mmCIF file with all atom_site columns, C-alpha atoms in Angstrom:
data_model
loop_
_atom_site.group_PDB
_atom_site.id
_atom_site.type_symbol
_atom_site.label_atom_id
_atom_site.label_alt_id
_atom_site.label_comp_id
_atom_site.label_asym_id
_atom_site.label_entity_id
_atom_site.label_seq_id
_atom_site.pdbx_PDB_ins_code
_atom_site.Cartn_x
_atom_site.Cartn_y
_atom_site.Cartn_z
_atom_site.occupancy
_atom_site.B_iso_or_equiv
_atom_site.pdbx_formal_charge
_atom_site.auth_seq_id
_atom_site.auth_comp_id
_atom_site.auth_asym_id
_atom_site.auth_atom_id
_atom_site.pdbx_PDB_model_num
ATOM 1  C CA . GLN A 1 1  ? -0.055  0.012   -0.110  1.00 73.00 ? 1  GLN A CA 1
ATOM 2  C CA . GLY A 1 2  ? 2.871   2.402   0.979   1.00 89.00 ? 2  GLY A CA 1
ATOM 3  C CA . LEU A 1 3  ? 4.844   1.603   -2.351  1.00 90.00 ? 3  LEU A CA 1
ATOM 4  C CA . VAL A 1 4  ? 1.633   2.147   -4.465  1.00 93.00 ? 4  VAL A CA 1
ATOM 5  C CA . THR A 1 5  ? 0.894   5.842   -2.789  1.00 94.00 ? 5  THR A CA 1
ATOM 6  C CA . ALA A 1 6  ? 4.617   6.834   -2.733  1.00 94.00 ? 6  ALA A CA 1
ATOM 7  C CA . SER A 1 7  ? 5.017   5.970   -6.560  1.00 94.00 ? 7  SER A CA 1
ATOM 8  C CA . ALA A 1 8  ? 1.877   7.656   -7.531  1.00 96.00 ? 8  ALA A CA 1
ATOM 9  C CA . ALA A 1 9  ? 3.102   10.761  -5.735  1.00 95.00 ? 9  ALA A CA 1
ATOM 10 C CA . GLU A 1 10 ? 6.308   10.419  -7.325  1.00 94.00 ? 10 GLU A CA 1
ATOM 11 C CA . GLN A 1 11 ? 4.642   10.447  -10.688 1.00 94.00 ? 11 GLN A CA 1
ATOM 12 C CA . GLY A 1 12 ? 2.361   13.258  -9.866  1.00 95.00 ? 12 GLY A CA 1
ATOM 13 C CA . LEU A 1 13 ? -0.567  11.108  -9.756  1.00 97.00 ? 13 LEU A CA 1
ATOM 14 C CA . ALA A 1 14 ? -3.535  11.727  -7.229  1.00 97.00 ? 14 ALA A CA 1
ATOM 15 C CA . ILE A 1 15 ? -5.129  8.816   -5.564  1.00 97.00 ? 15 ILE A CA 1
ATOM 16 C CA . GLU A 1 16 ? -8.813  9.302   -5.279  1.00 97.00 ? 16 GLU A CA 1
ATOM 17 C CA . ARG A 1 17 ? -9.492  6.261   -3.153  1.00 97.00 ? 17 ARG A CA 1
ATOM 18 C CA . LEU A 1 18 ? -7.453  3.109   -2.054  1.00 96.00 ? 18 LEU A CA 1
ATOM 19 C CA . ASP A 1 19 ? -8.785  0.020   -0.503  1.00 96.00 ? 19 ASP A CA 1
ATOM 20 C CA . ALA A 1 20 ? -6.705  -2.739  0.915   1.00 93.00 ? 20 ALA A CA 1
ATOM 21 C CA . GLU A 1 21 ? -8.058  -6.132  0.484   1.00 91.00 ? 21 GLU A CA 1
ATOM 22 C CA . GLY A 1 22 ? -5.518  -8.424  2.115   1.00 87.00 ? 22 GLY A CA 1
ATOM 23 C CA . GLN A 1 23 ? -2.809  -10.474 0.915   1.00 89.00 ? 23 GLN A CA 1
ATOM 24 C CA . GLY A 1 24 ? -1.199  -7.644  -0.840  1.00 90.00 ? 24 GLY A CA 1
ATOM 25 C CA . ALA A 1 25 ? -4.051  -6.884  -2.905  1.00 95.00 ? 25 ALA A CA 1
ATOM 26 C CA . VAL A 1 26 ? -5.292  -3.345  -3.291  1.00 96.00 ? 26 VAL A CA 1
ATOM 27 C CA . GLN A 1 27 ? -7.996  -1.366  -5.567  1.00 97.00 ? 27 GLN A CA 1
ATOM 28 C CA . VAL A 1 28 ? -6.982  2.158   -6.623  1.00 98.00 ? 28 VAL A CA 1
ATOM 29 C CA . SER A 1 29 ? -9.145  4.918   -8.145  1.00 98.00 ? 29 SER A CA 1
ATOM 30 C CA . LEU A 1 30 ? -6.944  7.760   -9.318  1.00 97.00 ? 30 LEU A CA 1
ATOM 31 C CA . GLN A 1 31 ? -8.156  11.230  -10.236 1.00 97.00 ? 31 GLN A CA 1
ATOM 32 C CA . PRO A 1 32 ? -8.092  12.073  -13.954 1.00 97.00 ? 32 PRO A CA 1
ATOM 33 C CA . ALA A 1 33 ? -4.656  12.261  -15.404 1.00 97.00 ? 33 ALA A CA 1
ATOM 34 C CA . PRO A 1 34 ? -2.602  12.353  -18.712 1.00 97.00 ? 34 PRO A CA 1
ATOM 35 C CA . PHE A 1 35 ? -2.826  8.848   -20.370 1.00 96.00 ? 35 PHE A CA 1
ATOM 36 C CA . GLU A 1 36 ? 1.009   8.878   -20.718 1.00 95.00 ? 36 GLU A CA 1
ATOM 37 C CA . GLN A 1 37 ? 1.749   9.550   -16.991 1.00 96.00 ? 37 GLN A CA 1
ATOM 38 C CA . LEU A 1 38 ? -0.448  6.781   -16.010 1.00 96.00 ? 38 LEU A CA 1
ATOM 39 C CA . LEU A 1 39 ? 1.172   4.351   -18.393 1.00 96.00 ? 39 LEU A CA 1
ATOM 40 C CA . ARG A 1 40 ? 4.708   5.564   -16.774 1.00 96.00 ? 40 ARG A CA 1
ATOM 41 C CA . TRP A 1 41 ? 3.327   4.848   -13.197 1.00 97.00 ? 41 TRP A CA 1
ATOM 42 C CA . LEU A 1 42 ? 2.133   1.664   -14.363 1.00 96.00 ? 42 LEU A CA 1
ATOM 43 C CA . GLN A 1 43 ? 5.439   0.571   -15.835 1.00 96.00 ? 43 GLN A CA 1
ATOM 44 C CA . ALA A 1 44 ? 7.409   1.605   -12.775 1.00 95.00 ? 44 ALA A CA 1
ATOM 45 C CA . LEU A 1 45 ? 5.062   -0.476  -10.582 1.00 95.00 ? 45 LEU A CA 1
ATOM 46 C CA . GLU A 1 46 ? 5.788   -3.374  -12.553 1.00 95.00 ? 46 GLU A CA 1
ATOM 47 C CA . GLY A 1 47 ? 9.350   -2.797  -12.230 1.00 94.00 ? 47 GLY A CA 1
ATOM 48 C CA . GLN A 1 48 ? 8.890   -2.949  -8.516  1.00 93.00 ? 48 GLN A CA 1
ATOM 49 C CA . GLY A 1 49 ? 7.106   -6.130  -8.371  1.00 94.00 ? 49 GLY A CA 1
ATOM 50 C CA . VAL A 1 50 ? 3.648   -4.929  -8.463  1.00 96.00 ? 50 VAL A CA 1
ATOM 51 C CA . ARG A 1 51 ? 1.294   -6.947  -10.761 1.00 96.00 ? 51 ARG A CA 1
ATOM 52 C CA . ILE A 1 52 ? -1.626  -5.131  -12.449 1.00 96.00 ? 52 ILE A CA 1
ATOM 53 C CA . GLU A 1 53 ? -4.572  -7.600  -12.243 1.00 96.00 ? 53 GLU A CA 1
ATOM 54 C CA . GLU A 1 54 ? -7.375  -5.689  -13.477 1.00 96.00 ? 54 GLU A CA 1
ATOM 55 C CA . ALA A 1 55 ? -7.623  -2.300  -14.990 1.00 96.00 ? 55 ALA A CA 1
ATOM 56 C CA . GLY A 1 56 ? -10.694 0.207   -16.103 1.00 97.00 ? 56 GLY A CA 1
ATOM 57 C CA . MET A 1 57 ? -10.036 3.531   -17.700 1.00 96.00 ? 57 MET A CA 1
ATOM 58 C CA . GLU A 1 58 ? -12.563 6.198   -18.404 1.00 96.00 ? 58 GLU A CA 1
ATOM 59 C CA . ARG A 1 59 ? -11.621 8.808   -20.965 1.00 95.00 ? 59 ARG A CA 1
ATOM 60 C CA . ARG A 1 60 ? -12.045 12.293  -19.676 1.00 92.00 ? 60 ARG A CA 1
ATOM 61 C CA . ASP A 1 61 ? -10.764 15.703  -21.072 1.00 88.00 ? 61 ASP A CA 1
ATOM 62 C CA . GLU A 1 62 ? -8.434  15.298  -24.035 1.00 88.00 ? 62 GLU A CA 1
ATOM 63 C CA . GLY A 1 63 ? -5.577  13.008  -23.327 1.00 90.00 ? 63 GLY A CA 1
ATOM 64 C CA . ARG A 1 64 ? -6.661  12.523  -19.572 1.00 96.00 ? 64 ARG A CA 1
ATOM 65 C CA . VAL A 1 65 ? -8.242  9.128   -18.321 1.00 97.00 ? 65 VAL A CA 1
ATOM 66 C CA . ALA A 1 66 ? -9.496  8.411   -14.857 1.00 97.00 ? 66 ALA A CA 1
ATOM 67 C CA . ALA A 1 67 ? -8.476  4.767   -13.761 1.00 98.00 ? 67 ALA A CA 1
ATOM 68 C CA . ARG A 1 68 ? -9.551  1.928   -11.419 1.00 98.00 ? 68 ARG A CA 1
ATOM 69 C CA . LEU A 1 69 ? -7.087  -0.529  -10.878 1.00 98.00 ? 69 LEU A CA 1
ATOM 70 C CA . GLY A 1 70 ? -6.788  -3.883  -9.025  1.00 98.00 ? 70 GLY A CA 1
ATOM 71 C CA . LEU A 1 71 ? -3.023  -4.275  -8.019  1.00 97.00 ? 71 LEU A CA 1
ATOM 72 C CA . ARG A 1 72 ? -1.305  -6.973  -5.936  1.00 96.00 ? 72 ARG A CA 1
ATOM 73 C CA . VAL A 1 73 ? 1.964   -6.034  -4.165  1.00 90.00 ? 73 VAL A CA 1
ATOM 74 C CA . GLY A 1 74 ? 4.175   -9.015  -3.820  1.00 82.00 ? 74 GLY A CA 1
ATOM 75 C CA . PRO A 1 75 ? 4.278   -12.773 -4.868  1.00 70.00 ? 75 PRO A CA 1
#
């Protein structure tokens, strides 16, 4: 959970909601952000061992998306 919030802040992304689901699983909702910025964050997370188990994105203003993600930290 700390890894997810810290890395989002490093990438300039704002977390709207974060729900821990146990065993390293978290559900994250992000405020609308540039799509490319979101992709960079997801790549950084994968590089730190975070698995993206589900992703939903909604297009907002030009080039921006709101995202809902299911992530798993660790094995």
